[in-house]
GROMACS .gro file of C-alpha atoms in nm:
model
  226
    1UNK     CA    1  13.659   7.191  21.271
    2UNK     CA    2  13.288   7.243  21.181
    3UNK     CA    3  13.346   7.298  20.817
    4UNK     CA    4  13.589   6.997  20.788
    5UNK     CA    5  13.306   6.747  20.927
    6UNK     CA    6  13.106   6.870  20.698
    7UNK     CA    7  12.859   7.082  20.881
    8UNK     CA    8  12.691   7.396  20.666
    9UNK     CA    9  12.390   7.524  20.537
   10UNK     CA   10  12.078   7.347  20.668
   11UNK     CA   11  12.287   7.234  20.977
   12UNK     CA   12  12.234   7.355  21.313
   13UNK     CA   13  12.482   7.343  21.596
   14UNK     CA   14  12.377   7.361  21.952
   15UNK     CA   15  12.623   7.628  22.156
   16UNK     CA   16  12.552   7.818  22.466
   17UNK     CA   17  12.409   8.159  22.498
   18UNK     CA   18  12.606   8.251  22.804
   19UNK     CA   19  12.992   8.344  22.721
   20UNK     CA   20  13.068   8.582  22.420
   21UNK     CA   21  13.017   8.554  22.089
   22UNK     CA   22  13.279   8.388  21.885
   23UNK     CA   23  13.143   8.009  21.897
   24UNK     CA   24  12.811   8.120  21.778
   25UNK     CA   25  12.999   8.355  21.557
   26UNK     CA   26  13.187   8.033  21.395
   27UNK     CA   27  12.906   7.800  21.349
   28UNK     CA   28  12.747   8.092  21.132
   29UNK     CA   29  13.052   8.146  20.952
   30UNK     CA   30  12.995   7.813  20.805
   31UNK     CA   31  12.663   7.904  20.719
   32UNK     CA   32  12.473   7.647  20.988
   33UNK     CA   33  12.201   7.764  21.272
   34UNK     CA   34  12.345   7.825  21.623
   35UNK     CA   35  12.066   7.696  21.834
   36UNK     CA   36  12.110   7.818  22.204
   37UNK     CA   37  12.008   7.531  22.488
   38UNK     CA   38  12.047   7.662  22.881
   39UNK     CA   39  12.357   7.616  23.080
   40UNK     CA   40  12.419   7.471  23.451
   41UNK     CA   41  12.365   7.695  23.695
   42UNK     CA   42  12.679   7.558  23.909
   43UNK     CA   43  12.903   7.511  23.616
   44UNK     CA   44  12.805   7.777  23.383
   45UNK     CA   45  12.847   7.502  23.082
   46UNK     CA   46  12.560   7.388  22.900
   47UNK     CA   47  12.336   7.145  23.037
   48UNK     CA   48  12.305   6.835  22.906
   49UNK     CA   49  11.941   6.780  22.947
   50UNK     CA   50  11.885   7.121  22.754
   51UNK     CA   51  12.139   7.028  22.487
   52UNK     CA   52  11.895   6.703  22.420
   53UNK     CA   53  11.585   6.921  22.475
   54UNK     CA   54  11.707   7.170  22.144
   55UNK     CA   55  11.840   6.842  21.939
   56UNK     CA   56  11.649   6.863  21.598
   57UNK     CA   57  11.652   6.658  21.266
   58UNK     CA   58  11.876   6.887  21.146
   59UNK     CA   59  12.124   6.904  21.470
   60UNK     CA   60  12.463   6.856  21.321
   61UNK     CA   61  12.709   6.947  21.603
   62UNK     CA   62  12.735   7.022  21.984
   63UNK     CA   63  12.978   7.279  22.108
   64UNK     CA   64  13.105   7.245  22.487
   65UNK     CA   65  13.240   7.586  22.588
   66UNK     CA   66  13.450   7.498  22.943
   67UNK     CA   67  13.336   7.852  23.138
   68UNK     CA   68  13.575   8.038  23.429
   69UNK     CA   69  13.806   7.715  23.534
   70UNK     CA   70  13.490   7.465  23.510
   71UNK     CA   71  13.498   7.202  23.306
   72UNK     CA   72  13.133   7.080  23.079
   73UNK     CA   73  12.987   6.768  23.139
   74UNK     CA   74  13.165   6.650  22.828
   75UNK     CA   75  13.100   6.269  22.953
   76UNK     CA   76  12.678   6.314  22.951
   77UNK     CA   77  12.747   6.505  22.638
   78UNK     CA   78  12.877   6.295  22.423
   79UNK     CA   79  12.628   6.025  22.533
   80UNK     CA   80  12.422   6.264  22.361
   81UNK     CA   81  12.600   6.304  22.065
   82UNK     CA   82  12.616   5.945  22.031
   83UNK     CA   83  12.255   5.879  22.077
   84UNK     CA   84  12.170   6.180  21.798
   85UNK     CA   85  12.476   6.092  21.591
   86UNK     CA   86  12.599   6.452  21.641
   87UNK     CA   87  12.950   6.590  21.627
   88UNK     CA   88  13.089   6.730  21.995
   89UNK     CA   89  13.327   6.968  21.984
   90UNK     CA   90  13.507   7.132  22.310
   91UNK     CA   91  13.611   7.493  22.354
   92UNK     CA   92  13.798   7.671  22.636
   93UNK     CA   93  14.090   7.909  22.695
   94UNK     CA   94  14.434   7.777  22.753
   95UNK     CA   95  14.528   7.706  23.101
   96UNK     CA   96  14.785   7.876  23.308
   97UNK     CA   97  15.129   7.733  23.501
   98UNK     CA   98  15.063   7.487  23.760
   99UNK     CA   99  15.207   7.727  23.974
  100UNK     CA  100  14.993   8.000  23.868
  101UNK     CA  101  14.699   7.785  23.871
  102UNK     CA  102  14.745   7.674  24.291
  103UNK     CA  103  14.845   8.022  24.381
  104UNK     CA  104  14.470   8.108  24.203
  105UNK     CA  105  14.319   7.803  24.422
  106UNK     CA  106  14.524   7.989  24.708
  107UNK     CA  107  14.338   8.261  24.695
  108UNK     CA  108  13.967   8.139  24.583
  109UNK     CA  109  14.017   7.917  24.941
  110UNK     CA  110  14.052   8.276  25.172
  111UNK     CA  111  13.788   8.404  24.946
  112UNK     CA  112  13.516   8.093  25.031
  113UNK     CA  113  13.596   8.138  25.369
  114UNK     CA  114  13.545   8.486  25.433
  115UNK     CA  115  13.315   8.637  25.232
  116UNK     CA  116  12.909   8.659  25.335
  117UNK     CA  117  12.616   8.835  25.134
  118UNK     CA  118  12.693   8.622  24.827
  119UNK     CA  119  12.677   8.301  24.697
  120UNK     CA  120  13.067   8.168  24.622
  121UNK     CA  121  13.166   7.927  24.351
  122UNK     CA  122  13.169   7.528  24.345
  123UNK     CA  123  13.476   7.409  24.357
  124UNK     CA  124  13.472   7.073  24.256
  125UNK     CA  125  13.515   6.897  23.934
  126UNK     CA  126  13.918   7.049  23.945
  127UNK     CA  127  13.847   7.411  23.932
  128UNK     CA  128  14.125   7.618  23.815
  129UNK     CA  129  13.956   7.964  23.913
  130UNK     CA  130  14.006   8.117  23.573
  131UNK     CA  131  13.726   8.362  23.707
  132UNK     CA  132  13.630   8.368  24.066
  133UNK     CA  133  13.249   8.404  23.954
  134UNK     CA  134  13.013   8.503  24.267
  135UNK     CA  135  12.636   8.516  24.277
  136UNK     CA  136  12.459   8.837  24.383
  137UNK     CA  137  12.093   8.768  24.385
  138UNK     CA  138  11.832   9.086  24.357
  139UNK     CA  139  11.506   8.992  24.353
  140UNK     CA  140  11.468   9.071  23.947
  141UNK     CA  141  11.648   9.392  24.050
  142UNK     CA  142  12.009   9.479  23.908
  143UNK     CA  143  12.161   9.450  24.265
  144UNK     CA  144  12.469   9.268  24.106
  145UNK     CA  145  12.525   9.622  23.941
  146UNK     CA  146  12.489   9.805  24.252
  147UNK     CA  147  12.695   9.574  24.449
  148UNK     CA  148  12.982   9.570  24.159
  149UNK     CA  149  12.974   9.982  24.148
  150UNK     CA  150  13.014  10.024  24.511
  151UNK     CA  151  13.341   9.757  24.558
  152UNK     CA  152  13.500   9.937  24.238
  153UNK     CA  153  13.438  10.219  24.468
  154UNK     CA  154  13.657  10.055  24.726
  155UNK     CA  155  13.941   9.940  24.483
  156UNK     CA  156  13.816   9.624  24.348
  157UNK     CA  157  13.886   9.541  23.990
  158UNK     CA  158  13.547   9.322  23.950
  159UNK     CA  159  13.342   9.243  23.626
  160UNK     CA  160  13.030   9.111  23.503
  161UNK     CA  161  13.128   8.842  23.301
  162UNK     CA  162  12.827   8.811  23.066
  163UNK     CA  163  12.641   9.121  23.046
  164UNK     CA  164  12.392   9.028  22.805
  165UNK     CA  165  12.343   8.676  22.664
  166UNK     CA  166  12.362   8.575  22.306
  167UNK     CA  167  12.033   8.530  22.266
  168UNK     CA  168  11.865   8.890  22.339
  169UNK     CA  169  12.200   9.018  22.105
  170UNK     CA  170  12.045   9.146  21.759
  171UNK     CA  171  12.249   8.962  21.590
  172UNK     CA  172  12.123   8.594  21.726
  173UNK     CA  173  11.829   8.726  21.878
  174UNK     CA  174  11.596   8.392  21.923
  175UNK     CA  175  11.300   8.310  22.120
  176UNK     CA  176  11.377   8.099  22.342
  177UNK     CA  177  11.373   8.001  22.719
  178UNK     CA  178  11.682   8.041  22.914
  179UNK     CA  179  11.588   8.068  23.251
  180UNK     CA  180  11.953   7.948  23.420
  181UNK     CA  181  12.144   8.191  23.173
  182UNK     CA  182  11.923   8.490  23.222
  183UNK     CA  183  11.964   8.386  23.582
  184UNK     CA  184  12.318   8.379  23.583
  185UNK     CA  185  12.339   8.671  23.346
  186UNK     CA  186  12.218   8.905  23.614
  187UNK     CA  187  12.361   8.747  23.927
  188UNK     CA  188  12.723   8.696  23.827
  189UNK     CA  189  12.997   8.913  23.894
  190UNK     CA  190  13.395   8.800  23.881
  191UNK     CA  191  13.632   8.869  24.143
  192UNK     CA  192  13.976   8.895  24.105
  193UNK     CA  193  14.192   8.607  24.224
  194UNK     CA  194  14.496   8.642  23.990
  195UNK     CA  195  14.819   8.524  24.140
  196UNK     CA  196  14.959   8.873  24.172
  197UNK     CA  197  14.746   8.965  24.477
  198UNK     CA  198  14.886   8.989  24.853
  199UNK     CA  199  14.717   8.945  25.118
  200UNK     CA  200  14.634   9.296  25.105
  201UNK     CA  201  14.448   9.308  24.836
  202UNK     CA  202  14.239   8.920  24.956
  203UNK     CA  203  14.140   9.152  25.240
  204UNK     CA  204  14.062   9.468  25.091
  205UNK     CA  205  13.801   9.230  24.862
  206UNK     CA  206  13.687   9.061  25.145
  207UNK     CA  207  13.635   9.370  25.312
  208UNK     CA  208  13.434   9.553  25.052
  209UNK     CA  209  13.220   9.307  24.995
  210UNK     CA  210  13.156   9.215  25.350
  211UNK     CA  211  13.100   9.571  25.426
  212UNK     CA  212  12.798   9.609  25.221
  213UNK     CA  213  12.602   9.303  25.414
  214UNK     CA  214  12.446   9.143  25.155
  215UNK     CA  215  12.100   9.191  24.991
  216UNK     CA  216  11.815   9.317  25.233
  217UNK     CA  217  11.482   9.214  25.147
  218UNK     CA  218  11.237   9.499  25.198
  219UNK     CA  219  10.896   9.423  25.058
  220UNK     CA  220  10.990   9.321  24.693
  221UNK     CA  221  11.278   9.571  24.695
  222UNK     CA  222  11.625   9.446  24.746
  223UNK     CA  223  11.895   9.735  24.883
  224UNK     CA  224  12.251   9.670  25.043
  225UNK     CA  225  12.318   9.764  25.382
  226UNK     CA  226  12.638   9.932  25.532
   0.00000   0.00000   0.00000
């Protein structure tokens, strides 16, 4: 789609540093600049604001990646691709079964009701739980890691949806500030809400993660209590 409006060398294409690789991967493949703006911190998508923040002369394109079941804020976005004149372009992964889709909701409901010691998703805006993305804040310490080791202790299949983002990767290494994605980047951590689980398994993940209490602020150290 990028090489067929036209966009290529000299070009650069504004895309999201939080989510893998293949976007950014793309717009180089056409020989343009991916140019990473900051995402929303309840959405995961890019922000707006940032995308207009990053737009250059040479901005060419805007790529809207829709992130765990969340939808962008493809409206504010393309009133500012029309302001810039820019192409906006919309990624995401193909949705499941309606069926599939309310059994997920199913689930993500018992999770938001029972779980404490982390922050659970929004919900709003039709979230189809692709990912069931908690928060696990640490004080600048990896307690996201700790927490996630000690529930895969207890039988939960979690994982850390964006280990590192795209911009501290070699490859598209840029200096640039990030603060939401580097945020989310070392808070987030995915629970499983797939429509295969019984009620067995909702409260065996409840009651791992309820077991370890949360973050507890010592001083500027952040452990997990039992």
């Amino acid at each position: 789609m990028l090489r067929a409006a036209g966009v290529g060398a000299g070009d650069e294409v504004v895309v999201p540093a939080f989510g893998n690789a293949e976007v950014a991967e793309a717009v180089a493949q056409v020989a343009a600049l991916p140019v990473f703006a900051d995402i929303d911190p309840v959405t995961y998508c890019l922000d707006p604001s940032a995308v207009e923040a990053a737009v250059t002369p040479r901005t060419a394109a805007v790529v809207a990646v829709h992130r765990f079941g969340r939808s962008a804020d493809v409206g504010r976005l393309y009133e500012v691709g029309r302001r810039h004149k820019l192409l906006v372009l919309e990624q995401g992964d193909s949705e499941a079964p309606y069926d599939e889709r309310a059994q997920r909701r199913e689930r993500a409901a018992y999770l938001d009701a029972k779980l404490r010691g982390v922050r659970t998703p929004d919900g709003g805006d039709g979230h189809t739980y692709q990912q069931y993305v908690v928060r696990v804040p640490g004080n600048g310490r990896p307690d996201r890691d700790a927490f996630a080791r000690a529930i895969r202790a207890k039988g939960v299949d979690c994982r850390v949806p964006v280990k590192t983002p795209l911009h501290r990767l070699p490859g598209f290494r840029r200096c640039v500030s990030l603060p939401e994605t580097e945020r989310a980047a070392e808070e987030t951590l995915a629970l499983p809400v797939h429509a295969s689980l019984t009620r067995r398994d909702m409260q065996r993940i409840v009651s791992a993660c309820n077991a370890l209490g949360g973050p507890i602020v010592v001083g500027s150290t952040a452990l997990f209590g039992v």
